[in-house]
PDB file of C-alpha atoms in Angstrom:
ATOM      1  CA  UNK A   1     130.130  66.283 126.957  1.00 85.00           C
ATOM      2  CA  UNK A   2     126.490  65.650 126.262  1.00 88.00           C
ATOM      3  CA  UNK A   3     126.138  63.546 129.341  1.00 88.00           C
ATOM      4  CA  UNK A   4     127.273  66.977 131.258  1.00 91.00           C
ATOM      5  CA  UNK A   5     124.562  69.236 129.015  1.00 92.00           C
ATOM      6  CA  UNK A   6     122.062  67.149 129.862  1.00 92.00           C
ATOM      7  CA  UNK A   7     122.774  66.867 133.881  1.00 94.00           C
ATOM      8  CA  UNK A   8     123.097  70.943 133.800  1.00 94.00           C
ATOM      9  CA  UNK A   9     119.484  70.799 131.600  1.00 96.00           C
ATOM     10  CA  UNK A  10     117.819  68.779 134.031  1.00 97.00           C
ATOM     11  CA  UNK A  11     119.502  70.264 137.247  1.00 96.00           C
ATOM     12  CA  UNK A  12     118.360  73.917 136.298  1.00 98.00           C
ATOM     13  CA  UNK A  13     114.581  72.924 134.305  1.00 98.00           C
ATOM     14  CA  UNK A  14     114.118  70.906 137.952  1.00 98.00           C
ATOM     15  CA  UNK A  15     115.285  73.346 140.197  1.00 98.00           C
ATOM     16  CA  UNK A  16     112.879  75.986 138.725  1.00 98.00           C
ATOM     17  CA  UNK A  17     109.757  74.025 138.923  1.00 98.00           C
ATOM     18  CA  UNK A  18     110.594  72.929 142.342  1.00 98.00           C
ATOM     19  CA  UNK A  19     111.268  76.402 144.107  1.00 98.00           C
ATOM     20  CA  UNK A  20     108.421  77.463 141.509  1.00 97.00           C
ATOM     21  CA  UNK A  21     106.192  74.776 143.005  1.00 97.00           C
ATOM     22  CA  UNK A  22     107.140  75.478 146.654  1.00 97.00           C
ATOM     23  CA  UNK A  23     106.509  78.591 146.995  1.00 97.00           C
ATOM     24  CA  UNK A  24     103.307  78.295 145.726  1.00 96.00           C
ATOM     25  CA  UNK A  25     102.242  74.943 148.201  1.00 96.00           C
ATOM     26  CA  UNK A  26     101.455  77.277 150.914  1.00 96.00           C
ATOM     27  CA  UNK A  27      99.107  79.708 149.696  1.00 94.00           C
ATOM     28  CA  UNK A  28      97.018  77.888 147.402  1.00 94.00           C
ATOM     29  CA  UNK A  29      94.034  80.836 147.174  1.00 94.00           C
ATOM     30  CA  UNK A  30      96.998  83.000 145.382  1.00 94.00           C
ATOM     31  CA  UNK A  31      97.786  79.978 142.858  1.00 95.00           C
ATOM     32  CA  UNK A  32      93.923  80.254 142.210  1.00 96.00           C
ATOM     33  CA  UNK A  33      93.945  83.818 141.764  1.00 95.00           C
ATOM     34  CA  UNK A  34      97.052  83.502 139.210  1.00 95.00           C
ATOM     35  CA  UNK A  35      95.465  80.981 136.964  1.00 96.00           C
ATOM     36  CA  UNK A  36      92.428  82.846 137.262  1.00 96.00           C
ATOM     37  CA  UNK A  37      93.958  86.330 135.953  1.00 96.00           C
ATOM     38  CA  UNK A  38      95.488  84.958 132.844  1.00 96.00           C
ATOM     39  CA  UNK A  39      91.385  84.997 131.980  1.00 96.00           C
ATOM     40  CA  UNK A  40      92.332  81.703 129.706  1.00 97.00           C
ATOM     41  CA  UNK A  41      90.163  78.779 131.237  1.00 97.00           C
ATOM     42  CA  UNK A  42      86.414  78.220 131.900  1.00 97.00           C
ATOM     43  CA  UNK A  43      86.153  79.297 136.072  1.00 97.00           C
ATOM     44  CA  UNK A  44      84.883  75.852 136.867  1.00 98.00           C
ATOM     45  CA  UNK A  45      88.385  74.359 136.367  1.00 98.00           C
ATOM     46  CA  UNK A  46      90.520  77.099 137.803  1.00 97.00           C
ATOM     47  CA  UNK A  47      90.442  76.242 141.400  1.00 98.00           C
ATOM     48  CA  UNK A  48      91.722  72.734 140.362  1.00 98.00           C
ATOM     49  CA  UNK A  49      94.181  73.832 137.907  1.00 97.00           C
ATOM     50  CA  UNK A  50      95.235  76.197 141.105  1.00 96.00           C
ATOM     51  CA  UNK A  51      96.076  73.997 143.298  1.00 97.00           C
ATOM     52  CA  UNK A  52      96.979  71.116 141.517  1.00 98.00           C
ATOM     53  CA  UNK A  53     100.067  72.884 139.158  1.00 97.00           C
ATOM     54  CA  UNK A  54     101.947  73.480 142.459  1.00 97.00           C
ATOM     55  CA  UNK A  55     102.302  70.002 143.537  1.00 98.00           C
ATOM     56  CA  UNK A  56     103.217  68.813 139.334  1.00 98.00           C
ATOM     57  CA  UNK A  57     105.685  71.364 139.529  1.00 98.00           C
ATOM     58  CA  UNK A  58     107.164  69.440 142.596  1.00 98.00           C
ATOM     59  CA  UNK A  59     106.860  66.218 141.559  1.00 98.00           C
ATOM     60  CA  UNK A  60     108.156  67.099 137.827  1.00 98.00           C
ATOM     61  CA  UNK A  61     111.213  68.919 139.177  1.00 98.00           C
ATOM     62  CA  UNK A  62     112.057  66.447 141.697  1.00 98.00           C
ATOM     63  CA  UNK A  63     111.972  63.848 138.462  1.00 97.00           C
ATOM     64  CA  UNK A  64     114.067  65.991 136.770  1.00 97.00           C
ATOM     65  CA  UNK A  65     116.580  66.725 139.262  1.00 97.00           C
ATOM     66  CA  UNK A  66     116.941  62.857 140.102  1.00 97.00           C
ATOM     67  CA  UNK A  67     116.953  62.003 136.248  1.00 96.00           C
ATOM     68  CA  UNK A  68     113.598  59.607 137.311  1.00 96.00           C
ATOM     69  CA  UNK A  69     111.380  58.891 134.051  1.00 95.00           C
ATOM     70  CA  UNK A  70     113.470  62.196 132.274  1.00 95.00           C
ATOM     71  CA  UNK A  71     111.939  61.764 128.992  1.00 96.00           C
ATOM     72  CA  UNK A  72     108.709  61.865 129.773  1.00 97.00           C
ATOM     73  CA  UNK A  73     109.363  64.324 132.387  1.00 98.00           C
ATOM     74  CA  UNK A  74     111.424  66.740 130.141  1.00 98.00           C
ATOM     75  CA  UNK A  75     108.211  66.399 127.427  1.00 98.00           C
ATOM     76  CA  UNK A  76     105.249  67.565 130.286  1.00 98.00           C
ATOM     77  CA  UNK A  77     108.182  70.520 131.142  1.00 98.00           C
ATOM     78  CA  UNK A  78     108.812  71.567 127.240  1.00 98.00           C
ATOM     79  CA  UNK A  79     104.181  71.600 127.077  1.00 98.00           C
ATOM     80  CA  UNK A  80     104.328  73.058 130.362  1.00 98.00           C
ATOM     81  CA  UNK A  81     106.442  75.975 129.800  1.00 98.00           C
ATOM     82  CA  UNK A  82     104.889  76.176 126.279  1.00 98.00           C
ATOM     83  CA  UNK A  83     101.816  76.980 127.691  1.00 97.00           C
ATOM     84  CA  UNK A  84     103.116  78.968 130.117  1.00 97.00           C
ATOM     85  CA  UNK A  85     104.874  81.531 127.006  1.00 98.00           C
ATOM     86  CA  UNK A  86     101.364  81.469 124.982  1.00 98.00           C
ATOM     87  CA  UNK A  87      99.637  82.173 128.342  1.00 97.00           C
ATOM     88  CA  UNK A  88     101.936  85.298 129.159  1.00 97.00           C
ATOM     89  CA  UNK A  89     101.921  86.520 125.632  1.00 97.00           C
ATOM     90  CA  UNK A  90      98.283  86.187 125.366  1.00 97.00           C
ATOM     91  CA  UNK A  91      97.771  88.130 128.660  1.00 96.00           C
ATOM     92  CA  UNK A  92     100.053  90.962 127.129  1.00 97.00           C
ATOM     93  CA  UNK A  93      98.824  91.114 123.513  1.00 97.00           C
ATOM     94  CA  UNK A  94      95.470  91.553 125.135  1.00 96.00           C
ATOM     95  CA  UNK A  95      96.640  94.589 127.549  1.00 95.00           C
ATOM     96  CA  UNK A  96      96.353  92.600 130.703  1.00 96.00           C
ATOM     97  CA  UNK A  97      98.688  94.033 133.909  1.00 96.00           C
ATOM     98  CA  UNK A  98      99.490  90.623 135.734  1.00 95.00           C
ATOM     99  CA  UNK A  99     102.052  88.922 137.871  1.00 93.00           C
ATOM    100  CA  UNK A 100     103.092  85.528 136.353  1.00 91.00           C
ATOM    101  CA  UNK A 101     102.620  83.594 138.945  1.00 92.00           C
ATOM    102  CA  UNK A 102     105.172  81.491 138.094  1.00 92.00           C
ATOM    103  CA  UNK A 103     106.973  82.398 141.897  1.00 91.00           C
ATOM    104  CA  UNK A 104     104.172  82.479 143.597  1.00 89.00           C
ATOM    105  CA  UNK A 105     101.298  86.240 144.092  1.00 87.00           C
ATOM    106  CA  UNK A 106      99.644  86.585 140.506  1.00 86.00           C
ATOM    107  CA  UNK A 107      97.097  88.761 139.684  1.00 86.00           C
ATOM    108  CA  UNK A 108      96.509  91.833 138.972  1.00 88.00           C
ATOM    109  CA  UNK A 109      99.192  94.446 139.410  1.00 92.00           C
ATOM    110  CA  UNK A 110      99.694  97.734 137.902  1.00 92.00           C
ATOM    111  CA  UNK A 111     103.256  98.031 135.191  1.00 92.00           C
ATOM    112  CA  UNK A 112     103.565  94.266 135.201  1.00 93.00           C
ATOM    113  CA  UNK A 113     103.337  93.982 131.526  1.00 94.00           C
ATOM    114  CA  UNK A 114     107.170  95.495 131.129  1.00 96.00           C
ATOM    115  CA  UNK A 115     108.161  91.866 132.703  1.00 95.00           C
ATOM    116  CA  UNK A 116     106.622  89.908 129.818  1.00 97.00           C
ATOM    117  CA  UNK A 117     109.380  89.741 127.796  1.00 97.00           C
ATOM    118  CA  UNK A 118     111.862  88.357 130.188  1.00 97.00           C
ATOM    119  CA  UNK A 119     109.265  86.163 131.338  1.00 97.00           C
ATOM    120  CA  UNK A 120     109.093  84.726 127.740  1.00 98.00           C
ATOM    121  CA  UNK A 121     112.493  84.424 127.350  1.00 98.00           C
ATOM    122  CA  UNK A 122     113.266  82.979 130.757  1.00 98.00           C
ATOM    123  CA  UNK A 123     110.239  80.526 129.387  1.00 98.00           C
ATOM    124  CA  UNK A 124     111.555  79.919 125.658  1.00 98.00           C
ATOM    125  CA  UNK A 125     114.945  78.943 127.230  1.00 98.00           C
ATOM    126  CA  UNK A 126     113.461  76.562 129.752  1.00 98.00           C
ATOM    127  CA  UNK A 127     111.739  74.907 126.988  1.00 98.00           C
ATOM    128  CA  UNK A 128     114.405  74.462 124.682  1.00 98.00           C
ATOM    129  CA  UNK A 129     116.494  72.877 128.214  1.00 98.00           C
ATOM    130  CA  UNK A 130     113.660  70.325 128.190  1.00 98.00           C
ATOM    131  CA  UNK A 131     113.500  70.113 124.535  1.00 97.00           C
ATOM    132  CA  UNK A 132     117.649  69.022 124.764  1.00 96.00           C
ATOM    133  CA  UNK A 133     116.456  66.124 127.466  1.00 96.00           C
ATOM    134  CA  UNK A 134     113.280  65.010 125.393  1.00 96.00           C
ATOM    135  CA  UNK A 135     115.475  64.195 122.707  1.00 93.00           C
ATOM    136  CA  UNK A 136     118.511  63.163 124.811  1.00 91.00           C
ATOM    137  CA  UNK A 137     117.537  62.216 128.272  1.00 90.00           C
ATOM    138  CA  UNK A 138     120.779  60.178 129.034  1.00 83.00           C
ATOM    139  CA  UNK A 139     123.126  62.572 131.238  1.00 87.00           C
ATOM    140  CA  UNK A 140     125.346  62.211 134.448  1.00 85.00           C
ATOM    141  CA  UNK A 141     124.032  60.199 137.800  1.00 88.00           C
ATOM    142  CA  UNK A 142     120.369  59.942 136.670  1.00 90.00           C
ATOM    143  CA  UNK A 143     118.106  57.567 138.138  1.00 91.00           C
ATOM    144  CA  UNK A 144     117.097  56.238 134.934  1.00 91.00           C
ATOM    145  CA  UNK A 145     121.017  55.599 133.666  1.00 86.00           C
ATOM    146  CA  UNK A 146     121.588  53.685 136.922  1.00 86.00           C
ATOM    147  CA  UNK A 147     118.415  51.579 136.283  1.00 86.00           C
ATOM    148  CA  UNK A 148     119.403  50.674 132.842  1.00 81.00           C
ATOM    149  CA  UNK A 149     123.357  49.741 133.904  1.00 82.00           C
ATOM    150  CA  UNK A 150     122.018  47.202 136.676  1.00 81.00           C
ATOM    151  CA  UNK A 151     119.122  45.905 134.008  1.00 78.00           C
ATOM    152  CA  UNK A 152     121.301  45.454 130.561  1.00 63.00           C
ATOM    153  CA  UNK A 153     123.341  42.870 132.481  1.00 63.00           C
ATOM    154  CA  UNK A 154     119.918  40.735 133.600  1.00 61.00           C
ATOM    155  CA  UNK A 155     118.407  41.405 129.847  1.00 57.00           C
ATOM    156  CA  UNK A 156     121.966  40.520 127.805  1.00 53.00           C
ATOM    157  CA  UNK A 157     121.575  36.804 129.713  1.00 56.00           C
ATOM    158  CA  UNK A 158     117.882  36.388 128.858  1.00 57.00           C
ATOM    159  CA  UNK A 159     118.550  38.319 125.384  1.00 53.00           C
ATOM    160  CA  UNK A 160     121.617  35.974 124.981  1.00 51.00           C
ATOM    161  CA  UNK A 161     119.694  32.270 126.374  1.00 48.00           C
ATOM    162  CA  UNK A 162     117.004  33.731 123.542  1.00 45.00           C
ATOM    163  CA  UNK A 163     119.515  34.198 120.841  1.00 41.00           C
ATOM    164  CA  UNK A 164     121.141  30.884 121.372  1.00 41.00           C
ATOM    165  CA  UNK A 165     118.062  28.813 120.629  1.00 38.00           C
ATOM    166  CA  UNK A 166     117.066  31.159 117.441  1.00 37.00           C
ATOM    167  CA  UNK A 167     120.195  31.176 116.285  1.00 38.00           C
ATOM    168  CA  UNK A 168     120.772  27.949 115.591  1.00 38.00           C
ATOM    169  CA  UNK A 169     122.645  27.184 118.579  1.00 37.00           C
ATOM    170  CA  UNK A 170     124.371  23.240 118.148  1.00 38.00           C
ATOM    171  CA  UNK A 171     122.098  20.962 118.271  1.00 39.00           C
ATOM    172  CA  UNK A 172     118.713  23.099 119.232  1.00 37.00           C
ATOM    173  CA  UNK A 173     118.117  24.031 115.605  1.00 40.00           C
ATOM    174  CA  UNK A 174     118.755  20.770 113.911  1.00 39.00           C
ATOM    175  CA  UNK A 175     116.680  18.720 116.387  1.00 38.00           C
ATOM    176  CA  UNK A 176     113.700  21.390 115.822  1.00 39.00           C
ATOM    177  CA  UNK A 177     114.040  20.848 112.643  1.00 41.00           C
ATOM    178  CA  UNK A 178     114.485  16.991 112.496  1.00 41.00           C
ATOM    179  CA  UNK A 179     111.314  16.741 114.915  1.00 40.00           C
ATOM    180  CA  UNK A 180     108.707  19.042 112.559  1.00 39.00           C
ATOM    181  CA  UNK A 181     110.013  16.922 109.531  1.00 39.00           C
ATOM    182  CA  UNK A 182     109.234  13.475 111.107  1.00 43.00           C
ATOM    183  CA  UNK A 183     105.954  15.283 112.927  1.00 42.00           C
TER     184      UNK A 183
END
Protein backbone atom coordinates (compact mmCIF):
# COMPACT_ATOMS: atom_id res chain seq x y z
CA UNK A 1 0.00 0.00 0.00
CA UNK A 2 2.85 2.37 0.60
CA UNK A 3 4.30 1.69 -2.78
CA UNK A 4 0.71 3.13 -4.10
CA UNK A 5 0.95 6.39 -1.49
CA UNK A 6 4.01 7.15 -2.66
CA UNK A 7 3.27 6.86 -6.68
CA UNK A 8 -0.05 9.11 -5.91
CA UNK A 9 2.60 11.60 -3.74
CA UNK A 10 4.89 11.92 -6.47
CA UNK A 11 2.28 11.88 -9.40
CA UNK A 12 0.30 14.92 -7.84
CA UNK A 13 3.69 17.03 -6.02
CA UNK A 14 5.07 16.55 -9.95
CA UNK A 15 2.17 17.39 -11.76
CA UNK A 16 1.83 20.73 -9.85
CA UNK A 17 5.27 21.98 -10.35
CA UNK A 18 5.16 21.03 -13.91
CA UNK A 19 1.84 22.84 -15.07
CA UNK A 20 3.13 25.43 -12.31
CA UNK A 21 6.41 25.68 -14.23
CA UNK A 22 4.81 25.77 -17.71
CA UNK A 23 2.77 28.22 -17.52
CA UNK A 24 5.16 30.39 -16.30
CA UNK A 25 8.09 29.43 -19.29
CA UNK A 26 6.44 31.79 -21.57
CA UNK A 27 6.20 34.98 -19.94
CA UNK A 28 9.19 35.23 -17.97
CA UNK A 29 8.82 39.35 -17.23
CA UNK A 30 5.53 38.18 -15.12
CA UNK A 31 7.68 35.42 -13.15
CA UNK A 32 9.97 38.53 -12.44
CA UNK A 33 7.27 40.66 -11.40
CA UNK A 34 5.89 37.76 -8.95
CA UNK A 35 9.11 37.20 -7.16
CA UNK A 36 9.54 40.75 -7.11
CA UNK A 37 6.07 41.55 -5.25
CA UNK A 38 6.56 39.17 -2.42
CA UNK A 39 9.21 42.30 -1.54
CA UNK A 40 11.44 39.28 0.14
CA UNK A 41 14.85 39.34 -1.85
CA UNK A 42 17.55 41.99 -2.57
CA UNK A 43 16.35 43.32 -6.50
CA UNK A 44 19.70 42.28 -7.85
CA UNK A 45 18.72 38.57 -7.63
CA UNK A 46 15.09 38.75 -8.60
CA UNK A 47 15.34 38.68 -12.29
CA UNK A 48 17.37 35.41 -11.87
CA UNK A 49 15.30 33.90 -9.28
CA UNK A 50 12.41 34.89 -12.04
CA UNK A 51 13.30 33.12 -14.58
CA UNK A 52 15.18 30.44 -13.31
CA UNK A 53 12.18 28.86 -10.71
CA UNK A 54 10.13 28.13 -13.88
CA UNK A 55 12.45 25.83 -15.53
CA UNK A 56 13.32 23.92 -11.59
CA UNK A 57 9.79 23.59 -11.37
CA UNK A 58 9.96 21.58 -14.73
CA UNK A 59 12.76 19.72 -14.25
CA UNK A 60 11.74 18.84 -10.43
CA UNK A 61 8.26 17.73 -11.47
CA UNK A 62 9.31 15.83 -14.38
CA UNK A 63 11.78 13.93 -11.63
CA UNK A 64 9.03 13.43 -9.61
CA UNK A 65 6.58 12.20 -11.96
CA UNK A 66 9.22 9.63 -13.44
CA UNK A 67 10.36 8.67 -9.79
CA UNK A 68 14.17 9.93 -11.22
CA UNK A 69 16.52 10.85 -8.11
CA UNK A 70 12.90 11.06 -5.82
CA UNK A 71 14.60 11.63 -2.64
CA UNK A 72 16.45 14.30 -3.37
CA UNK A 73 13.82 15.59 -5.54
CA UNK A 74 10.95 15.22 -2.93
CA UNK A 75 13.57 17.22 -0.30
CA UNK A 76 14.16 20.56 -2.90
CA UNK A 77 9.94 20.19 -3.26
CA UNK A 78 9.24 19.91 0.75
CA UNK A 79 12.13 23.53 0.95
CA UNK A 80 10.50 24.67 -2.04
CA UNK A 81 7.01 24.76 -1.01
CA UNK A 82 8.27 25.71 2.50
CA UNK A 83 9.40 28.75 1.27
CA UNK A 84 6.75 29.23 -0.80
CA UNK A 85 4.07 29.10 2.69
CA UNK A 86 6.57 31.57 4.70
CA UNK A 87 6.68 33.72 1.52
CA UNK A 88 2.73 33.95 1.22
CA UNK A 89 2.25 34.32 4.90
CA UNK A 90 4.82 36.92 5.13
CA UNK A 91 3.23 38.88 2.22
CA UNK A 92 -0.19 38.68 4.19
CA UNK A 93 0.92 39.33 7.79
CA UNK A 94 2.48 42.40 6.28
CA UNK A 95 -0.90 43.62 4.41
CA UNK A 96 0.41 42.97 0.97
CA UNK A 97 -2.56 42.39 -1.97
CA UNK A 98 -0.67 39.86 -4.35
CA UNK A 99 -1.23 37.05 -6.76
CA UNK A 100 0.92 33.98 -5.84
CA UNK A 101 2.37 33.44 -8.72
CA UNK A 102 2.50 30.07 -8.25
CA UNK A 103 0.19 29.64 -11.86
CA UNK A 104 1.67 32.06 -13.50
CA UNK A 105 0.51 36.68 -13.34
CA UNK A 106 1.74 37.78 -9.73
CA UNK A 107 1.76 41.02 -8.54
CA UNK A 108 -0.15 43.29 -7.31
CA UNK A 109 -3.89 42.86 -7.32
CA UNK A 110 -6.54 44.32 -5.29
CA UNK A 111 -8.66 41.43 -2.59
CA UNK A 112 -5.95 38.87 -3.24
CA UNK A 113 -5.13 38.47 0.34
CA UNK A 114 -8.64 36.36 0.96
CA UNK A 115 -6.67 33.53 -1.21
CA UNK A 116 -3.83 33.21 1.32
CA UNK A 117 -5.17 30.73 3.26
CA UNK A 118 -5.96 28.20 0.66
CA UNK A 119 -2.80 29.00 -0.83
CA UNK A 120 -1.12 27.86 2.48
CA UNK A 121 -2.97 24.97 2.79
CA UNK A 122 -2.78 23.86 -0.82
CA UNK A 123 1.18 24.56 0.14
CA UNK A 124 1.30 22.74 3.70
CA UNK A 125 -0.27 19.67 1.96
CA UNK A 126 2.17 19.64 -0.91
CA UNK A 127 4.87 19.66 1.55
CA UNK A 128 3.84 17.05 3.73
CA UNK A 129 3.30 14.84 -0.04
CA UNK A 130 7.04 15.47 -0.42
CA UNK A 131 7.77 15.06 3.15
CA UNK A 132 5.98 11.18 2.71
CA UNK A 133 8.62 10.62 -0.44
CA UNK A 134 11.72 12.18 1.44
CA UNK A 135 11.32 9.67 3.94
CA UNK A 136 9.95 6.90 1.67
CA UNK A 137 10.84 7.46 -1.90
CA UNK A 138 10.29 3.76 -3.01
CA UNK A 139 6.69 3.65 -4.80
CA UNK A 140 5.17 2.05 -8.04
CA UNK A 141 7.12 2.21 -11.67
CA UNK A 142 9.75 4.78 -10.58
CA UNK A 143 12.81 5.24 -12.41
CA UNK A 144 14.87 4.86 -9.47
CA UNK A 145 13.07 1.27 -8.35
CA UNK A 146 13.77 0.00 -11.89
CA UNK A 147 17.46 1.11 -11.59
CA UNK A 148 17.98 -0.60 -8.36
CA UNK A 149 16.08 -4.14 -9.59
CA UNK A 150 18.52 -4.35 -12.74
CA UNK A 151 21.67 -3.19 -10.31
CA UNK A 152 21.09 -5.55 -7.00
CA UNK A 153 21.56 -8.52 -9.34
CA UNK A 154 25.21 -7.04 -10.78
CA UNK A 155 26.11 -5.86 -6.96
CA UNK A 156 24.83 -9.41 -5.12
CA UNK A 157 27.69 -11.18 -7.62
CA UNK A 158 30.43 -8.66 -6.82
CA UNK A 159 28.96 -8.37 -3.08
CA UNK A 160 28.90 -12.25 -3.10
CA UNK A 161 32.78 -12.88 -5.08
CA UNK A 162 33.70 -10.20 -2.03
CA UNK A 163 32.11 -12.17 0.70
CA UNK A 164 33.57 -15.42 -0.39
CA UNK A 165 37.19 -14.37 0.01
CA UNK A 166 36.41 -12.50 3.55
CA UNK A 167 34.59 -15.06 4.68
CA UNK A 168 36.80 -17.58 4.81
CA UNK A 169 35.84 -19.18 1.73
CA UNK A 170 37.84 -23.00 1.48
CA UNK A 171 41.00 -22.62 0.99
CA UNK A 172 41.36 -18.56 0.42
CA UNK A 173 41.47 -17.92 4.16
CA UNK A 174 43.80 -20.61 5.27
CA UNK A 175 46.36 -19.98 2.50
CA UNK A 176 46.24 -16.08 3.53
CA UNK A 177 46.85 -17.03 6.57
CA UNK A 178 49.56 -19.77 6.06
CA UNK A 179 51.43 -17.18 3.66
CA UNK A 180 51.59 -13.99 6.38
CA UNK A 181 52.79 -16.65 9.00
CA UNK A 182 55.73 -17.99 6.87
CA UNK A 183 56.16 -14.12 5.41
Amino acid sequence: MKDWVGLLARLVTGVVWIVAGALKLPDPASSVRAVRAYELLPEAVVPAVGHLLPVVEVVLGACLVLGLLTRPMAALSALLFAAFVVGIASAWARGLEIECGCFGGGGQREGASAEYPAEIARDLGLVLLSGWLVVRPGSRWAVDTWIRRHRAPQEEENDGEGSQVGAGAPGHADEAGQASRQG
